[in-house]
C-alpha positions as semicolon CSV with decimal commas, in nm:
position;residue;x (nm);y (nm);z (nm)
1;M;12,097;7,109;18,189
2;Q;11,741;7,134;17,996
3;R;11,945;6,826;17,795
4;L;11,985;6,585;18,089
5;I;11,605;6,648;18,190
6;A;11,456;6,610;17,813
7;L;11,702;6,296;17,816
8;T;11,541;6,130;18,143
9;L;11,230;6,150;17,932
10;L;11,314;5,891;17,688
11;L;11,558;5,689;17,908
12;A;11,266;5,428;18,005
13;C;11,166;5,337;17,632
14;L;11,561;5,346;17,502
15;A;11,616;5,029;17,248
16;A;11,935;4,844;17,247
17;A;12,203;5,078;17,166
18;P;12,250;5,165;16,814
19;L;12,700;5,161;16,840
20;H;12,908;4,897;16,868
21;A;13,119;4,883;17,167
22;Q;13,534;4,795;16,989
23;D;13,767;5,015;17,024
24;Q;13,662;5,137;17,315
25;Q;13,953;5,320;17,469
26;R;14,092;5,423;17,095
27;I;14,157;5,771;17,118
28;V;13,980;5,984;16,858
29;A;14,122;6,356;16,964
30;L;14,316;6,558;17,129
31;V;14,261;6,865;17,272
32;N;14,571;6,972;17,386
33;D;14,673;6,694;17,493
34;E;14,339;6,558;17,680
35;V;14,208;6,260;17,521
36;V;13,875;6,193;17,371
37;S;13,828;5,808;17,366
38;Q;13,580;5,603;17,069
39;R;13,405;5,502;17,470
40;D;13,333;5,893;17,517
41;L;13,255;5,929;17,130
42;N;12,973;5,647;17,162
43;E;12,823;5,728;17,521
44;R;12,773;6,132;17,355
45;M;12,620;5,967;17,055
46;R;12,398;5,730;17,287
47;I;12,318;6,010;17,441
48;I;12,239;6,273;17,128
49;M;12,046;5,934;16,980
50;A;11,768;5,926;17,336
51;T;11,710;6,261;17,306
52;T;11,647;6,331;16,901
53;R;11,467;5,985;16,891
54;L;11,635;5,974;16,487
55;P;11,611;5,648;16,367
56;D;11,930;5,423;16,418
57;N;11,988;5,234;16,074
58;N;12,030;5,538;15,902
59;P;12,426;5,596;15,818
60;E;12,390;5,954;15,673
61;I;12,233;6,008;15,975
62;L;12,446;5,846;16,194
63;R;12,738;6,003;16,060
64;A;12,590;6,333;16,160
65;V;12,537;6,250;16,508
66;R;12,842;6,153;16,577
67;E;12,987;6,481;16,443
68;Q;12,774;6,642;16,637
69;A;12,862;6,427;16,997
70;L;13,210;6,530;16,878
71;R;13,210;6,864;16,815
72;S;12,992;6,883;17,184
73;L;13,293;6,687;17,323
74;I;13,561;6,870;17,217
75;D;13,406;7,177;17,341
76;D;13,320;7,022;17,698
77;R;13,670;6,960;17,653
78;L;13,775;7,260;17,646
79;Q;13,538;7,429;17,853
80;M;13,666;7,201;18,164
81;Q;14,056;7,339;18,090
82;E;13,968;7,673;18,080
83;A;13,727;7,661;18,462
84;K;14,085;7,433;18,536
85;R;14,335;7,765;18,397
86;R;14,108;8,072;18,608
87;G;14,057;7,817;18,918
88;I;13,672;7,780;18,836
89;S;13,533;7,503;19,030
90;L;13,208;7,317;19,169
91;S;13,212;7,151;19,475
92;Q;13,011;6,844;19,480
93;Q;12,702;6,939;19,654
94;D;12,621;7,164;19,332
95;V;12,643;6,876;19,125
96;D;12,434;6,667;19,421
97;T;12,146;6,996;19,389
98;A;12,137;6,987;18,992
99;I;12,104;6,586;19,006
100;S;11,810;6,605;19,195
101;A;11,643;6,907;19,019
102;V;11,622;6,650;18,778
103;E;11,530;6,389;19,030
104;R;11,219;6,581;19,163
105;Q;11,093;6,701;18,798
106;M;11,077;6,362;18,643
107;N;10,935;6,180;18,965
108;I;11,325;5,969;19,041
109;P;11,301;5,826;19,423
110;P;11,549;6,063;19,544
111;G;11,919;5,878;19,542
112;R;11,800;5,668;19,273
113;F;11,938;5,889;19,015
114;D;12,293;5,676;18,893
115;E;12,029;5,375;18,887
116;F;11,801;5,532;18,650
117;M;12,042;5,603;18,452
118;R;12,199;5,189;18,380
119;R;11,824;5,115;18,349
120;G;11,818;5,298;18,034
121;G;12,134;5,196;17,925
122;I;12,377;5,470;17,986
123;D;12,704;5,562;18,211
124;P;12,601;5,793;18,516
125;A;12,944;5,904;18,479
126;A;12,900;6,109;18,111
127;V;12,595;6,165;18,253
128;T;12,704;6,357;18,569
129;S;13,030;6,494;18,358
130;Q;12,766;6,679;18,167
131;I;12,616;6,807;18,403
132;R;12,943;6,939;18,572
133;T;13,058;7,049;18,278
134;E;12,688;7,297;18,178
135;L;12,705;7,441;18,534
136;T;13,089;7,518;18,546
137;W;13,058;7,646;18,187
138;G;12,791;7,882;18,277
139;R;12,957;7,995;18,576
140;M;13,239;8,136;18,416
141;V;13,017;8,304;18,137
142;R;12,845;8,478;18,419
143;G;13,154;8,602;18,622
144;R;13,283;8,684;18,257
145;T;12,929;8,886;18,159
146;G;12,916;9,049;18,510
147;A;13,259;9,193;18,468
148;Q;13,213;9,297;18,131
149;S;12,894;9,375;18,079
150;A;12,758;9,581;18,355
151;V;12,427;9,777;18,221
152;T;12,390;10,140;18,261
153;E;12,093;10,330;18,295
154;Q;12,109;10,507;18,000
155;E;12,051;10,154;17,807
156;I;11,702;10,052;18,007
157;D;11,616;10,398;17,898
158;E;11,668;10,353;17,581
159;A;11,526;9,945;17,575
160;V;11,272;10,103;17,734
161;A;11,194;10,375;17,450
162;K;11,202;10,129;17,224
163;L;10,913;9,910;17,394
164;R;10,693;10,167;17,394
165;A;10,776;10,277;17,023
166;N;10,720;9,925;16,866
167;A;10,416;9,897;17,088
168;G;10,083;9,793;16,857
169;Q;10,337;9,696;16,585
170;T;10,375;9,272;16,546
171;E;10,646;9,019;16,704
172;D;10,663;8,636;16,642
173;L;10,815;8,387;16,863
174;I;10,983;8,153;16,640
175;S;11,270;7,883;16,760
176;E;11,599;7,786;16,551
177;I;11,823;7,548;16,470
178;L;12,154;7,684;16,307
179;V;12,357;7,383;16,121
180;P;12,710;7,519;16,067
181;V;12,908;7,605;15,832
182;D;13,270;7,621;15,919
183;S;13,466;7,591;15,579
184;P;13,383;7,520;15,255
185;D;13,370;7,131;15,154
186;Q;13,108;7,141;15,446
187;E;12,840;7,340;15,245
188;E;12,627;7,090;15,062
189;P;12,694;6,779;15,402
190;Q;12,524;7,035;15,664
191;R;12,302;7,103;15,420
192;Q;12,126;6,788;15,386
193;L;12,122;6,726;15,788
194;A;11,950;7,095;15,787
195;L;11,693;6,866;15,520
196;R;11,729;6,536;15,767
197;I;11,728;6,774;16,027
198;I;11,353;6,938;15,859
199;E;11,232;6,592;15,738
200;Q;11,207;6,473;16,082
201;L;11,071;6,797;16,247
202;R;10,752;6,738;16,020
203;G;10,725;6,372;16,129
204;G;10,640;6,483;16,507
205;A;11,034;6,472;16,605
206;N;11,148;6,716;16,969
207;F;11,248;7,054;16,822
208;P;11,417;7,177;17,158
209;A;11,594;6,788;17,166
210;L;11,725;6,828;16,838
211;A;11,826;7,175;16,882
212;R;12,000;7,070;17,216
213;Q;12,175;6,838;16,986
214;F;12,296;7,020;16,627
215;S;12,263;7,348;16,673
216;R;12,530;7,597;16,718
217;G;12,344;7,907;16,843
218;T;12,357;8,082;17,158
219;T;11,992;7,902;17,199
220;S;12,037;7,592;17,104
221;V;12,094;7,497;17,553
222;N;11,766;7,667;17,564
223;G;11,564;7,445;17,293
224;G;11,609;7,654;17,006
225;D;11,379;7,899;17,177
226;V;11,469;8,211;17,042
227;G;11,189;8,417;17,223
228;W;10,921;8,661;17,099
229;V;11,126;8,926;16,809
230;Q;11,023;9,234;16,641
231;R;11,039;9,309;16,285
232;G;11,351;9,410;16,250
233;T;11,583;9,267;16,457
234;L;11,622;8,941;16,236
235;N;11,911;8,899;15,938
236;E;11,705;8,975;15,615
237;E;11,721;8,675;15,524
238;V;11,528;8,464;15,835
239;E;11,293;8,777;15,832
240;A;11,185;8,761;15,465
241;V;11,081;8,341;15,509
242;V;10,959;8,429;15,871
243;A;10,776;8,705;15,756
244;K;10,579;8,463;15,474
245;L;10,478;8,166;15,759
246;D;10,260;8,039;15,961
247;K;10,174;8,012;16,281
248;G;10,271;7,683;16,377
249;K;10,519;7,604;16,069
250;L;10,863;7,549;16,015
251;S;11,063;7,648;15,753
252;D;11,279;7,487;15,437
253;P;11,700;7,602;15,534
254;I;11,771;7,921;15,549
255;R;12,170;8,006;15,481
256;T;12,241;8,280;15,710
257;V;12,615;8,442;15,820
258;G;12,709;8,114;16,002
259;G;12,552;7,815;15,873
260;W;12,167;7,678;15,758
261;Q;11,928;7,835;15,986
262;I;11,584;7,619;16,065
263;V;11,305;7,862;16,190
264;A;10,971;7,766;16,332
265;L;10,689;7,966;16,407
266;R;10,513;7,940;16,722
267;D;10,291;8,207;16,745
268;R;10,250;8,565;16,626
269;R;10,100;8,847;16,804
270;R;10,027;9,250;16,869
271;I;10,341;9,433;17,072
272;A;10,213;9,502;17,418
273;M;10,389;9,728;17,620
274;P;10,479;9,624;17,976
275;G;10,197;9,742;18,212
276;V;9,977;9,936;17,921
277;E;9,668;9,825;17,994
278;E;9,674;9,947;18,400
279;N;9,814;10,276;18,199
280;R;9,502;10,568;18,190
281;V;9,437;10,775;17,923
282;T;9,206;11,108;17,884
283;L;9,108;11,143;17,534
284;K;8,931;11,340;17,276
285;Q;8,745;11,199;16,953
286;L;8,557;11,343;16,651
287;L;8,331;11,070;16,565
288;I;8,156;11,034;16,193
289;P;7,822;10,887;16,243
290;L;7,799;10,502;15,987
291;A;7,487;10,291;15,856
292;A;7,647;9,930;16,039
293;D;7,589;9,767;15,668
294;A;7,705;10,146;15,477
295;P;7,829;10,033;15,158
296;Q;8,181;10,041;15,101
297;A;8,134;10,388;14,935
298;E;8,000;10,506;15,222
299;V;8,261;10,416;15,429
300;D;8,561;10,542;15,231
301;A;8,397;10,909;15,249
302;A;8,358;10,876;15,577
303;I;8,745;10,767;15,658
304;A;8,846;11,078;15,375
305;K;8,650;11,306;15,584
306;A;8,785;11,205;15,943
307;R;9,102;11,210;15,742
308;Q;9,026;11,584;15,643
309;A;8,978;11,691;16,069
310;R;9,241;11,492;16,132
311;G;9,460;11,750;15,974
312;E;9,278;12,050;16,097
313;I;9,308;11,903;16,469
314;K;9,655;12,020;16,666
315;T;9,595;12,034;16,997
316;C;9,310;11,887;17,193
317;D;9,121;12,206;17,237
318;D;9,082;12,142;16,891
319;V;8,860;11,870;16,829
320;E;8,489;12,030;16,958
321;T;8,569;12,366;16,720
322;V;8,687;12,103;16,406
323;A;8,363;11,882;16,486
324;G;8,119;12,161;16,438
325;R;8,235;12,234;16,130
326;F;8,228;11,889;15,979
327;E;7,914;11,834;16,168
328;A;7,999;11,536;16,379
329;P;7,759;11,494;16,643
330;G;7,906;11,257;16,910
331;S;8,196;11,423;16,906
332;G;8,423;11,516;17,218
333;S;8,602;11,413;17,563
334;L;8,608;11,061;17,640
335;G;8,693;11,141;17,946
336;T;9,011;10,973;18,131
337;L;9,015;10,608;18,045
338;R;9,177;10,268;18,164
339;M;9,350;10,091;17,808
340;G;9,290;9,788;17,951
341;D;8,893;9,891;17,869
342;L;8,890;9,979;17,530
343;P;8,835;9,787;17,246
344;E;9,123;9,654;17,108
345;S;9,096;9,862;16,781
346;F;9,097;10,138;16,970
347;R;9,395;10,069;17,230
348;Q;9,586;9,999;16,905
349;A;9,555;10,327;16,784
350;V;9,569;10,505;17,095
351;T;9,908;10,337;17,205
352;P;10,131;10,581;17,000
353;L;10,042;10,871;17,066
354;E;10,213;11,144;17,201
355;I;9,990;11,419;17,385
356;N;9,799;11,670;17,205
357;Q;9,905;11,382;16,882
358;T;9,592;11,251;16,698
359;S;9,501;10,907;16,572
360;E;9,449;10,773;16,250
361;P;9,109;10,646;16,166
362;V;8,923;10,382;16,326
363;R;8,629;10,214;16,123
364;A;8,372;10,111;16,470
365;S;8,013;9,902;16,380
366;R;7,831;10,265;16,380
367;A;8,126;10,507;16,290
368;V;8,489;10,575;16,216
369;H;8,614;10,753;16,479
370;I;8,954;10,975;16,540
371;F;9,116;11,023;16,939
372;T;9,320;11,296;17,055
373;L;9,542;11,222;17,351
374;C;9,508;11,536;17,575
375;A;9,690;11,370;17,869
376;K;9,808;11,029;17,988
377;Q;9,923;10,873;18,325
378;E;10,150;10,559;18,273
379;A;10,102;10,289;18,475
380;A;10,438;10,095;18,733
381;G;10,361;9,783;18,531
382;L;10,743;9,834;18,373
383;N;10,988;9,666;18,574
384;R;11,338;9,817;18,478
385;N;11,521;9,549;18,668
386;E;11,375;9,331;18,502
387;V;11,475;9,509;18,190
388;R;11,829;9,496;18,281
389;Q;11,794;9,142;18,382
390;S;11,666;9,100;17,970
391;L;11,995;9,326;17,888
392;L;12,222;9,101;18,032
393;A;12,059;8,771;17,928
394;R;12,091;8,841;17,603
395;R;12,486;8,979;17,608
396;A;12,524;8,634;17,837
397;E;12,446;8,470;17,489
398;L;12,670;8,650;17,266
399;M;12,929;8,657;17,514
400;A;12,905;8,267;17,553
401;Q;12,934;8,261;17,209
402;R;13,222;8,463;17,173
403;Y;13,438;8,313;17,446
404;I;13,416;7,940;17,273
405;R;13,474;8,098;16,943
406;E;13,832;8,186;17,113
407;L;13,903;7,890;17,328
408;R;13,802;7,699;16,992
409;R;14,047;7,920;16,810
410;D;14,332;7,925;17,050
411;A;14,330;7,561;17,099
412;T;14,532;7,279;16,983
413;I;14,276;7,010;16,829
414;E;14,382;6,676;16,666
415;F;14,201;6,380;16,518
416;R;14,277;6,059;16,451
């Protein structure tokens, strides 16, 4: 659906078609005896060229677009054949509702969708067919996911525990394009395609549009949006590259199991536990005074002293006694505080603590602090249903990938 919305953004300025209209009815592929015609292929190529703004005068790019268009058309045929086999169909009202949504989002007058498409040189039937296929495929994947992938309470507990354990660590917001390599003879051509895609991206091309048309990954339907990912959750090859990227930068092609992967680092942040700012913590601190302009030797000595004191604090009850031995005035109870009211450096130190644990030293402007957690009251900000939906969404992506692979594996595909 997002592919189609992006398409309508570009149709108005689309130039004359670069593709020849000869031999429109020639068969280019048979998918389980169902025809993919030259006309089908030309229309899909035209849509890809419109959504990606790729140059139409480069033979290598046109060849890559043709391969991608043919691959997507074959997948469309397989998906609709599977829907027919399973008795899954959409009503015309479902399709009309989707088209109306596009009209509203793109400020197209109601009922003028076909006219708008023709004005851009696109056959409305080809776009409507794409809409129907995407909606049908989504319904099948959701049905299969719902039947086979119920999320248990234990899985939700584990996901919540992981969120808590990772609070305070770094996570990256990334997008990806996976250029597939299905056989050894595709290795170099697909690498060259990945390089051409990167060249277009660095020249200002739209990443989501290219991802929707060229990526084989499960994120392609979302324009390559992977979302926020934590360290240790990506492939080793990809993670090593992402860790060195600066915000807003694009990787070179990365060879992974599935092919050549392109990664864009959109943002980077510290992981925050959902609702963590509303949590309330009861703290005690041990404070080592330090001048604002203290030389580094004094800072190092204060940190070493705080670490030594930390080793002697076993419970909250020990803080005052240890502070007295270390001559640390200003130490003691801080009372119960809202996490969101703590300075960022203090919050990061306190977030991972369990009851009676003491933090690592934290340097402030005029002191070195260590904090001991005496009690915690967690807010109800973490919605278990949202966690459940997130787990289901990830499973649906994996299910869709496996599903289409099964359909390709069992199909009889003949190229003409």
